[in-house]
Coordinates of N, CA and C in Angstrom, one line a residue:
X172 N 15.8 4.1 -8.0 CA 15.1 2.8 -7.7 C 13.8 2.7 -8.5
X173 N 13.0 3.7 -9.0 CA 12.0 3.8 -9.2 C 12.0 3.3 -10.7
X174 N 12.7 3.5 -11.5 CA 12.9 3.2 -12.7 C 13.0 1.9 -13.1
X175 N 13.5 0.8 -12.0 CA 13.7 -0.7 -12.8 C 12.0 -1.3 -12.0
X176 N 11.6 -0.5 -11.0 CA 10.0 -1.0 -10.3 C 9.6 -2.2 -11.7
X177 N 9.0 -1.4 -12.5 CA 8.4 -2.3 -13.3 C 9.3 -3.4 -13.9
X178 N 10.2 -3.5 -14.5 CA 10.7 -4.6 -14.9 C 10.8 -5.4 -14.2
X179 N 11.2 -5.0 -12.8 CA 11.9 -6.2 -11.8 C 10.5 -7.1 -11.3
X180 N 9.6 -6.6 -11.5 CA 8.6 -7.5 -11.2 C 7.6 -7.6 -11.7
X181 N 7.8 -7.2 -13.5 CA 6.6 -7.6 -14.5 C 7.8 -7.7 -15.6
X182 N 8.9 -8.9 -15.7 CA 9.3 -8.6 -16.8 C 8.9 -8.9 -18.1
X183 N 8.3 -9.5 -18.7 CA 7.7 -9.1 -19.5 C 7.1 -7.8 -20.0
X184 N 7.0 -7.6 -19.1 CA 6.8 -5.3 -19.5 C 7.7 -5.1 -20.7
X185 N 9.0 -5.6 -21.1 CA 10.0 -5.2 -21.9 C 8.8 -5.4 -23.2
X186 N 8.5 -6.6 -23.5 CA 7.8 -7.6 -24.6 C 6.5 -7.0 -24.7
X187 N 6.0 -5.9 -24.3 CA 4.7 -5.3 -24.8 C 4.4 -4.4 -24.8
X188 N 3.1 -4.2 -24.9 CA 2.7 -2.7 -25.5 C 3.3 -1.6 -24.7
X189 N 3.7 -1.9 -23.6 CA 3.5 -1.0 -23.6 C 5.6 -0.7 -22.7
X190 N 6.3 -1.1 -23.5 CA 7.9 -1.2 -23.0 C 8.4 0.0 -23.2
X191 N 7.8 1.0 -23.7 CA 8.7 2.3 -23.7 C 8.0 3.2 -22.8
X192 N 7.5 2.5 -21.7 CA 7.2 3.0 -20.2 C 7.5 2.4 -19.0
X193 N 8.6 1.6 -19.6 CA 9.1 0.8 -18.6 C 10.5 1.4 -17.5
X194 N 10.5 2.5 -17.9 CA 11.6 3.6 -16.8 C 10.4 4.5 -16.2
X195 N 9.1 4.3 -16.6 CA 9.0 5.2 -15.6 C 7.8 4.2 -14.5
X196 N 7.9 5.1 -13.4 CA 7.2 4.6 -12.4 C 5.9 3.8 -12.1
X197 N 5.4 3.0 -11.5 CA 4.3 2.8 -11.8 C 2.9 3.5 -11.3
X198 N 2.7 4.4 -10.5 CA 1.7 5.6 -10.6 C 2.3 6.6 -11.5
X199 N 2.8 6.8 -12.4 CA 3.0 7.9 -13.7 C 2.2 7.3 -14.6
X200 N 2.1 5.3 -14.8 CA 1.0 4.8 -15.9 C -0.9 4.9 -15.3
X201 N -0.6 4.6 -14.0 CA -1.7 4.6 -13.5 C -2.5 6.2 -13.4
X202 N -1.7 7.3 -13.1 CA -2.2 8.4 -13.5 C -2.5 8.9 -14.6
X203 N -1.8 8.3 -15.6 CA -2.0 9.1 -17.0 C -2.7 7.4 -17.6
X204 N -3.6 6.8 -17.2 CA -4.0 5.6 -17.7 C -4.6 5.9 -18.8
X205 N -5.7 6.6 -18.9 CA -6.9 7.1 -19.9 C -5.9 7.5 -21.5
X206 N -5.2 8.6 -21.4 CA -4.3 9.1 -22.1 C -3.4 7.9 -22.5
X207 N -2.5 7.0 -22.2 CA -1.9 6.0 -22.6 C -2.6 5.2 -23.6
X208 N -3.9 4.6 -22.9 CA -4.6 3.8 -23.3 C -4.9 3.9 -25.1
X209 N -5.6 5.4 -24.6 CA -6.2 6.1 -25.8 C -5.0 6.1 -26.9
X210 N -3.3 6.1 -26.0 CA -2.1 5.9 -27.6 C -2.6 4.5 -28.1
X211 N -2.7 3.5 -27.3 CA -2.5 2.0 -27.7 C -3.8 2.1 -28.8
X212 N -5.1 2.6 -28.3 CA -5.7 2.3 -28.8 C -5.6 2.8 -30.6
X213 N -4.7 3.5 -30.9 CA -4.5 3.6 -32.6 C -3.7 3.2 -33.3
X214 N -2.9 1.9 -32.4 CA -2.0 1.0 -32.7 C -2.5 -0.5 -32.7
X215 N -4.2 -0.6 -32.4 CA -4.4 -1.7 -32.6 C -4.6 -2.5 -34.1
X216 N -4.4 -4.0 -34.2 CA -4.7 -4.0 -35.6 C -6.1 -4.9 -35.9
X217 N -6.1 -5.1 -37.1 CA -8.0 -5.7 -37.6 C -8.5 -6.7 -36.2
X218 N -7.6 -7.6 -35.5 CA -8.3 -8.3 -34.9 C -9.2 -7.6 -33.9
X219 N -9.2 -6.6 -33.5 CA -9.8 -6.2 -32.3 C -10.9 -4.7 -33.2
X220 N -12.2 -5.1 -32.8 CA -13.1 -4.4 -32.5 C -13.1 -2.7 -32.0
X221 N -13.3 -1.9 -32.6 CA -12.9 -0.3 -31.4 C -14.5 0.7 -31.7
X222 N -15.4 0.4 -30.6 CA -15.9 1.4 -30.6 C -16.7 2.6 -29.3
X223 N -16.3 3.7 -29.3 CA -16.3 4.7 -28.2 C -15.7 4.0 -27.4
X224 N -14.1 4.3 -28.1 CA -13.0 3.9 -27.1 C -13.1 2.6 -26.5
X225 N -13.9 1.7 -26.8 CA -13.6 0.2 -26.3 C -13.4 -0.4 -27.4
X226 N -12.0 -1.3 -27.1 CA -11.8 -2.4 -28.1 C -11.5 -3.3 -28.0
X227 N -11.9 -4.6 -28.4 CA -12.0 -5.7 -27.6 C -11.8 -6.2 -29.1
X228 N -10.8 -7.8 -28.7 CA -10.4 -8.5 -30.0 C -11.2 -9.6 -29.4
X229 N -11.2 -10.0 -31.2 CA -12.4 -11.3 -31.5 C -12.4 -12.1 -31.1
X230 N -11.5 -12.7 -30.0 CA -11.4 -13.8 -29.3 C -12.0 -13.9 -27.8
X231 N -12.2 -12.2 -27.1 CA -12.6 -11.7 -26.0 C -13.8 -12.1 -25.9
X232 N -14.4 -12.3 -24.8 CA -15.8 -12.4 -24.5 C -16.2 -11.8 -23.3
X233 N -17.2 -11.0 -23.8 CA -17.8 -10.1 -23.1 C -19.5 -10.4 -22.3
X234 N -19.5 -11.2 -20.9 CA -20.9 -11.1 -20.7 C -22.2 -9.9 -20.7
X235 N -23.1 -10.1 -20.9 CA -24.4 -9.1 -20.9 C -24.1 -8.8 -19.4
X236 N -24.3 -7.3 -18.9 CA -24.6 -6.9 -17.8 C -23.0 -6.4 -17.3
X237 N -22.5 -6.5 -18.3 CA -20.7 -6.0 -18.1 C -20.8 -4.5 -18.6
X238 N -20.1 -3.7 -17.5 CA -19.7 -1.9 -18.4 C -18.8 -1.9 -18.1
X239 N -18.2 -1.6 -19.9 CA -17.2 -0.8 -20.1 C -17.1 0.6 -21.0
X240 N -16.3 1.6 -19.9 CA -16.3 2.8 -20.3 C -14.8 3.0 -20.7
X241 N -14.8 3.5 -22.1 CA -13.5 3.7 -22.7 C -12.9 5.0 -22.0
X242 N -11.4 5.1 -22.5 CA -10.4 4.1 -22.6 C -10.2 2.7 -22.2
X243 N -10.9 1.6 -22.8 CA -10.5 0.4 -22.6 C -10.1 -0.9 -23.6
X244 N -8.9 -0.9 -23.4 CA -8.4 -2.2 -24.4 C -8.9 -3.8 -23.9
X245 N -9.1 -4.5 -24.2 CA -9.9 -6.2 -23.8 C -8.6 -6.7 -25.1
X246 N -7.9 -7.6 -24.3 CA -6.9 -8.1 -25.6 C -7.6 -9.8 -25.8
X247 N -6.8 -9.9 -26.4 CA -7.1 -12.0 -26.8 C -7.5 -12.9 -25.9
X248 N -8.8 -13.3 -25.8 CA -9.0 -14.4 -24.9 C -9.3 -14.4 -23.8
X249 N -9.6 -12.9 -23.6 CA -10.2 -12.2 -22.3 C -11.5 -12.1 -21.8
X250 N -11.7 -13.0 -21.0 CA -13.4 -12.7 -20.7 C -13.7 -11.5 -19.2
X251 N -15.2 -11.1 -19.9 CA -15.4 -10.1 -19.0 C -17.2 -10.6 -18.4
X252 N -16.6 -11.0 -16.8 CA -18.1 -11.5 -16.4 C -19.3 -10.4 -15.8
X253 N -20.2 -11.0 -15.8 CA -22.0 -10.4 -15.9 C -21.4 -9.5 -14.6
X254 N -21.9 -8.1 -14.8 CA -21.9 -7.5 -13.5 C -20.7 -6.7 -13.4
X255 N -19.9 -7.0 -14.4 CA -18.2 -6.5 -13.8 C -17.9 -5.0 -14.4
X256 N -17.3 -4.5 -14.2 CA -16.9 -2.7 -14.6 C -15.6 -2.5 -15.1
X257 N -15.6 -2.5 -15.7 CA -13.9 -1.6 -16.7 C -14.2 -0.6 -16.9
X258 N -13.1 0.3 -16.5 CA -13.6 2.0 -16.6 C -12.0 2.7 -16.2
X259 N -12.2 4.1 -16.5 CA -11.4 4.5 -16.3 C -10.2 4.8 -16.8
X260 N -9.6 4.1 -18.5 CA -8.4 3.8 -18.6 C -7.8 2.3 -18.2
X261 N -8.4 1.4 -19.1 CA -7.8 0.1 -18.7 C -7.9 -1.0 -19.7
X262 N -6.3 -1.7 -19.3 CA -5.5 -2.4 -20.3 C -5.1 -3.8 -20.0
X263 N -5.7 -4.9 -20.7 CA -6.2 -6.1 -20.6 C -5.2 -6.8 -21.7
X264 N -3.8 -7.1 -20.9 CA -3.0 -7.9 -22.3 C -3.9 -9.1 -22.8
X265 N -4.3 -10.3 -22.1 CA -4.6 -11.3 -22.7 C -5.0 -11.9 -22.0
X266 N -5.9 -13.0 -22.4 CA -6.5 -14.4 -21.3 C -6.9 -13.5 -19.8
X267 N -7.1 -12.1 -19.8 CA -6.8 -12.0 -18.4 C -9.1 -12.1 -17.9
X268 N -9.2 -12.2 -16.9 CA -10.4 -12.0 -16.3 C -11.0 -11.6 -15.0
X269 N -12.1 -10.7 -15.5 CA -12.6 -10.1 -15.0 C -13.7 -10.6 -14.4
X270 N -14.3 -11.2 -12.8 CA -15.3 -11.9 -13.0 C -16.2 -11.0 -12.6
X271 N -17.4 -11.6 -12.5 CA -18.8 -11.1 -11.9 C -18.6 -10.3 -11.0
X272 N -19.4 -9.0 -11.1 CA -19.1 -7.8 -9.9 C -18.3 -7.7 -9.6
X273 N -16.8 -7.7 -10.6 CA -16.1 -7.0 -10.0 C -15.6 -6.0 -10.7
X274 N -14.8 -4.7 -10.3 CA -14.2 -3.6 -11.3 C -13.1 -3.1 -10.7
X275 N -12.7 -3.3 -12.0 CA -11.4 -2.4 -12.6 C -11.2 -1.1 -12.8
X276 N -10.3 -0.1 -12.4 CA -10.5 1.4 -12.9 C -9.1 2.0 -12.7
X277 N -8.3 2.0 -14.4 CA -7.3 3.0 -14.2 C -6.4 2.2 -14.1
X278 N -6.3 0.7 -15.0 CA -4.8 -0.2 -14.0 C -4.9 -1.1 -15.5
X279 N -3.8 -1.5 -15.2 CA -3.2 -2.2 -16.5 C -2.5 -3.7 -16.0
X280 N -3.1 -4.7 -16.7 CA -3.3 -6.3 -16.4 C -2.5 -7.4 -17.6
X281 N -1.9 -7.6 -16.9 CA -0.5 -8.0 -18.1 C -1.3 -9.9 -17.8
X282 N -0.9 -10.5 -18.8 CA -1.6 -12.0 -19.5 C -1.7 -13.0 -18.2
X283 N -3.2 -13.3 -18.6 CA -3.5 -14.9 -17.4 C -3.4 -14.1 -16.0
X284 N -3.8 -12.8 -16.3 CA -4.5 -12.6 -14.5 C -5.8 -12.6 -14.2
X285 N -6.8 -12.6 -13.0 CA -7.5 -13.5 -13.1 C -8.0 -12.4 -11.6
X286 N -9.0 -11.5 -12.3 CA -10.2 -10.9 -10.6 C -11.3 -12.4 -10.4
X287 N -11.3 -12.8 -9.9 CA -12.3 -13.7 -9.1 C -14.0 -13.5 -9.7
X288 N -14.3 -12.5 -8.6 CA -15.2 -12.0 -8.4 C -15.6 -11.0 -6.8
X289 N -16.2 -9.8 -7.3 CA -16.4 -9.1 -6.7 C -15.3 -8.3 -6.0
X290 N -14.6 -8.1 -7.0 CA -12.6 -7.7 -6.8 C -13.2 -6.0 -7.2
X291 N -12.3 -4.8 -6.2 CA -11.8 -4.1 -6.9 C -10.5 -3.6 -7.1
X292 N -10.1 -3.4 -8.0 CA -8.2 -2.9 -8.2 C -8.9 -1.6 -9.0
X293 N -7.8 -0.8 -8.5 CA -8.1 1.1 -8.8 C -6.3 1.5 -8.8
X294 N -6.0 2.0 -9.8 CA -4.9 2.8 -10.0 C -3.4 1.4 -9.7
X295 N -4.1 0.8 -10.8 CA -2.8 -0.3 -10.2 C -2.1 -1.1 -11.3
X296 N -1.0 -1.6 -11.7 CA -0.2 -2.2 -12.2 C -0.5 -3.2 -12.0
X297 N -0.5 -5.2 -12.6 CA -0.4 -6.5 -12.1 C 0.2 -7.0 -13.1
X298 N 0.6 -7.6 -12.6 CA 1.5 -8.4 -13.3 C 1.3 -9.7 -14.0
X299 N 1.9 -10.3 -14.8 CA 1.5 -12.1 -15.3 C 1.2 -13.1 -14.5
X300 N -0.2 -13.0 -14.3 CA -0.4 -14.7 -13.6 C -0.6 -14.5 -12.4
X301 N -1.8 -13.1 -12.0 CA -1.8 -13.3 -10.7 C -3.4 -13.3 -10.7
X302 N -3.3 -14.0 -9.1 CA -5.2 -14.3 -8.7 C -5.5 -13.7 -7.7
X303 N -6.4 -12.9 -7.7 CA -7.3 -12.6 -6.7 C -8.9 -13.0 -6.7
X304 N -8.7 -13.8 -5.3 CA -10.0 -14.9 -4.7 C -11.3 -13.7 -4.6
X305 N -12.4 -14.4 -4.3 CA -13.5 -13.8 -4.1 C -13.3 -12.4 -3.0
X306 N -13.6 -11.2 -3.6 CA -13.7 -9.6 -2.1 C -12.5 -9.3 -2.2
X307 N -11.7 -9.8 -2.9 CA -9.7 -8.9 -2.5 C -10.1 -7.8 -3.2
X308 N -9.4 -7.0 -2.2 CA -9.5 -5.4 -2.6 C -8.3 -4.9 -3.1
X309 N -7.7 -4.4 -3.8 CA -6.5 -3.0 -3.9 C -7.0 -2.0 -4.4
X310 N -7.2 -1.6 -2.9 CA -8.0 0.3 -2.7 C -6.8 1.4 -3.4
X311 N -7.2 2.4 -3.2 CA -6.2 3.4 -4.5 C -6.2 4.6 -3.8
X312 N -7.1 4.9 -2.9 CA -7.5 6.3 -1.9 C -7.7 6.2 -0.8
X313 N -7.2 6.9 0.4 CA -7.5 6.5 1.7 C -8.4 7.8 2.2
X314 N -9.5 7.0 2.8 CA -10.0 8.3 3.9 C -9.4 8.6 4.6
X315 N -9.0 8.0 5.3 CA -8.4 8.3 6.8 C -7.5 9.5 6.8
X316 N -6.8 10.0 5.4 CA -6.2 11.1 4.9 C -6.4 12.0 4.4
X317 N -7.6 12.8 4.3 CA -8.0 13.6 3.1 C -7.3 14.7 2.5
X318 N -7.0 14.3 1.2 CA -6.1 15.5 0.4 C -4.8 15.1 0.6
X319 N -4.0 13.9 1.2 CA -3.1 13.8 1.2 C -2.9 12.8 0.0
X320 N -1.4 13.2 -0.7 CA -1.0 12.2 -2.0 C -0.7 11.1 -1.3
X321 N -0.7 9.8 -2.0 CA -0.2 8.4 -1.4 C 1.3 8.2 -1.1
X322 N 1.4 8.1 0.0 CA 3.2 7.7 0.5 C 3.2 6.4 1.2
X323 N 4.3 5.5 1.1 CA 4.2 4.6 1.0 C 5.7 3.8 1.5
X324 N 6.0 3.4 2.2 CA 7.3 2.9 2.3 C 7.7 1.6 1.6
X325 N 9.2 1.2 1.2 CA 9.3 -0.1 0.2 C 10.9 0.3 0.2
X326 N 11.5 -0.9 0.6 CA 12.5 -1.6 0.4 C 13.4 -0.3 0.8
X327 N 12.9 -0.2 2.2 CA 13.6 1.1 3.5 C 13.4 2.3 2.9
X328 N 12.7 2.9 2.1 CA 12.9 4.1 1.4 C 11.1 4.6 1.9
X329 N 11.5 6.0 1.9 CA 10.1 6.9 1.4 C 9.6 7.2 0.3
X330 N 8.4 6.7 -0.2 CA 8.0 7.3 -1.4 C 6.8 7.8 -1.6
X331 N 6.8 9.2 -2.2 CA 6.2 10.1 -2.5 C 5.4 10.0 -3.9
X332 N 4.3 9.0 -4.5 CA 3.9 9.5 -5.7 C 3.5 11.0 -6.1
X333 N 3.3 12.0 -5.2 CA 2.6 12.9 -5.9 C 1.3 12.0 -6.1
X334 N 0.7 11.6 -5.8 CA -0.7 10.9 -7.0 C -1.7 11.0 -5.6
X335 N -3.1 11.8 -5.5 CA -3.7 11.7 -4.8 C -4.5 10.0 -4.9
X336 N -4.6 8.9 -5.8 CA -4.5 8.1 -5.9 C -3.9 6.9 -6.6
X337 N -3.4 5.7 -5.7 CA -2.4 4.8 -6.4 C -2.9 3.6 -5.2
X338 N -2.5 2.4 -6.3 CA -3.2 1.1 -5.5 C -1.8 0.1 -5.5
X339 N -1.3 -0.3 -6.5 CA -0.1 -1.0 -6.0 C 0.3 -1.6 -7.1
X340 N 1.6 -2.1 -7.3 CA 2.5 -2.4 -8.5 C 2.5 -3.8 -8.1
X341 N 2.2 -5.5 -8.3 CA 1.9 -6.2 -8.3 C 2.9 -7.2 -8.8
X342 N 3.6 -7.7 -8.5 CA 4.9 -8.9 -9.2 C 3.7 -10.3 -10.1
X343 N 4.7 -10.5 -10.9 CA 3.9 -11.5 -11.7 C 3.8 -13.1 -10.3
X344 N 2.6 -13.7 -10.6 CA 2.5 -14.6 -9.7 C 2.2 -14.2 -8.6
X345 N 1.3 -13.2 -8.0 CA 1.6 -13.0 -6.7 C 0.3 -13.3 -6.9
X346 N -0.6 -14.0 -5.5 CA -1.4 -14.9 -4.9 C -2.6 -13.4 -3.6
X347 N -3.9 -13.2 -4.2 CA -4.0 -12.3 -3.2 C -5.3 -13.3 -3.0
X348 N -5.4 -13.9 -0.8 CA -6.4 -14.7 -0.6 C -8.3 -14.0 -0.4
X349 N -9.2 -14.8 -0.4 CA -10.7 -14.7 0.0 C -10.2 -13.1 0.8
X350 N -11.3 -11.7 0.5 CA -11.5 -10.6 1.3 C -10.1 -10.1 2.1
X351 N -9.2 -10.2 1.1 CA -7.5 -9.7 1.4 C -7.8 -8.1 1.1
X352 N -6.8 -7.2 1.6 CA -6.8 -5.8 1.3 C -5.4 -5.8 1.3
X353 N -5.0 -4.9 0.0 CA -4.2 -4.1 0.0 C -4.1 -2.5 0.2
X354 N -3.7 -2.1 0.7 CA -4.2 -0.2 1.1 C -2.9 0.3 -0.2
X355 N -3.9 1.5 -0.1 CA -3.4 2.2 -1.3 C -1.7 2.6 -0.7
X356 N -1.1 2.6 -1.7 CA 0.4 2.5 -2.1 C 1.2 1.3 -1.7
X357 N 1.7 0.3 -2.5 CA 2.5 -1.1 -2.1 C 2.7 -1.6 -3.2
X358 N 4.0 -2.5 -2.8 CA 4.6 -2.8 -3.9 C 4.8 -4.3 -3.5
X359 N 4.4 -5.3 -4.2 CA 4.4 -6.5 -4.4 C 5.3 -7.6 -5.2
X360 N 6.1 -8.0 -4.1 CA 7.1 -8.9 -5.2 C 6.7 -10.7 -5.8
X361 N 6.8 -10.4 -6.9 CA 6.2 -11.5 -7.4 C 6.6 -12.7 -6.9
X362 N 5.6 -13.4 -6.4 CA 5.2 -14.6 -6.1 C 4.2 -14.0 -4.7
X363 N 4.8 -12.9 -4.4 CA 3.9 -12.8 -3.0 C 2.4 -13.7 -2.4
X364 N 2.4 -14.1 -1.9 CA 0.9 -14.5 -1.0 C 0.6 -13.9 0.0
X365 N -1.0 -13.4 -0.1 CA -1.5 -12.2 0.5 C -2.5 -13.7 1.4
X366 N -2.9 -14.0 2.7 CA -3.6 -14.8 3.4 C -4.8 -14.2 3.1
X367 N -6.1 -15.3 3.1 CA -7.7 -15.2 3.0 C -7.3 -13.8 4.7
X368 N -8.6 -12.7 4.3 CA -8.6 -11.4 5.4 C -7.4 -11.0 5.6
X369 N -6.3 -11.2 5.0 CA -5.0 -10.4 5.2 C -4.8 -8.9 4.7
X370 N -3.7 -8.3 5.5 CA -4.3 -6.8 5.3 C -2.5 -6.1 5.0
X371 N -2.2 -5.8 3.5 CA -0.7 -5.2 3.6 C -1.3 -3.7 3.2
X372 N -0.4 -3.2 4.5 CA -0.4 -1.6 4.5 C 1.1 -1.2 5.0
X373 N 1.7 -0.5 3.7 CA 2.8 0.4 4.0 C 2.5 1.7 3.7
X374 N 1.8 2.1 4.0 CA 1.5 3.7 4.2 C 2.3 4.1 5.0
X375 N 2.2 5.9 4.7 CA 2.8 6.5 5.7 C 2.1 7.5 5.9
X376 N 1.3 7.9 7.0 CA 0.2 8.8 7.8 C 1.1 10.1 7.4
X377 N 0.7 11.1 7.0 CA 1.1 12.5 6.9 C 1.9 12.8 8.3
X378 N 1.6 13.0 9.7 CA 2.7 13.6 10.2 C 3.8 13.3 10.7
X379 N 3.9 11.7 10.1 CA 5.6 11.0 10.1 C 6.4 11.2 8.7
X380 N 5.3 12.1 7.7 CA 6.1 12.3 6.7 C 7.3 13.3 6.3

């Protein structure tokens, strides 16, 4: 099952940088994000800017009061607003945006997706063309478990990343509303709509596991 995850709901995955990771799962990219990143980053060509690991092409725009801590790719047409955080290992196909106060860490953003503001996504996959409104969260770690890896139920199955953190694999076009939560592990089929304060949790608590 795990192996068509990403295609079936980012296809475009085939058509980019990053297609010869497209069998494998989506917490295997989110875990090893930094390391990936760092491959793309010696495959980029003149348009894009590279220094201490940030590289951002000439079309990107970057506001004052923005940090980014490399591994980070910024591709074509990507703006990054006042206040916002890239960190961690993270990959910005295109047009995508980051707004004010919000951050990114460890997740990979495929063309025309769009953090609002005051968003954070952590250990997560999205797909083409999706929005999240002002406060939507996809958390990547749960307290309520400590030391437990993320499990997660999806399409009747148990799944075990192994990954003490993972936030969710995201179908292209999926709609997340005003201060929505996603809890760490979930999988999102594109077009999905998440309601303004809506709350998707398929976890699985350790001792139903």
């Amino acid at each position: 099952m795990t192996v068509s995850l990403l295609a079936r709901h980012i296809p475009a995955l085939a058509e980019s940088s990053l297609a010869d990771l497209a069998a494998e799962p989506p917490w295997a990219l989110t875990a090893a994000a930094g390391d990936i990143v760092r491959r793309l980053l010696v495959r980029l060509g003149e348009d894009f800017a590279v220094a201490d690991e940030v590289a951002l092409h000439r079309s990107a725009r970057v506001e004052p009061g923005a940090v980014l801590k490399g591994p980070v790719i910024v591709g074509p047409l990507c703006v990054i607003g006042h206040g916002a955080t890239v960190r961690g290992g993270a990959w910005l196909e295109g047009a995508c945006t980051i707004g004010p106060g919000a951050e990114l860490k460890a997740s990979f953003l495929f063309a025309g997706t769009a953090l609002a503001h005051f968003n954070f996504v952590g250990e997560s996959v999205i797909g083409r063309g999706v929005n999240l409104e002002a406060g939507a969260v996809i958390a990547n770690h749960r307290n309520e478990w400590p030391g437990a890896t993320v499990v997660f139920r999806h399409d009747g199955a148990t799944i075990d990343t192994g990954c003490p953190k993972f936030g969710a694999l995201v179908g292209d076009g999926a709609r997340l509303g005003a201060n929505a939560v996603v809890a760490p592990g979930a999988i999102l089929a594109p077009g999905t709509v998440v309601p303004r304060l809506g709350l998707v949790d398929h976890g699985v608590p350790p001792d139903l596991r």
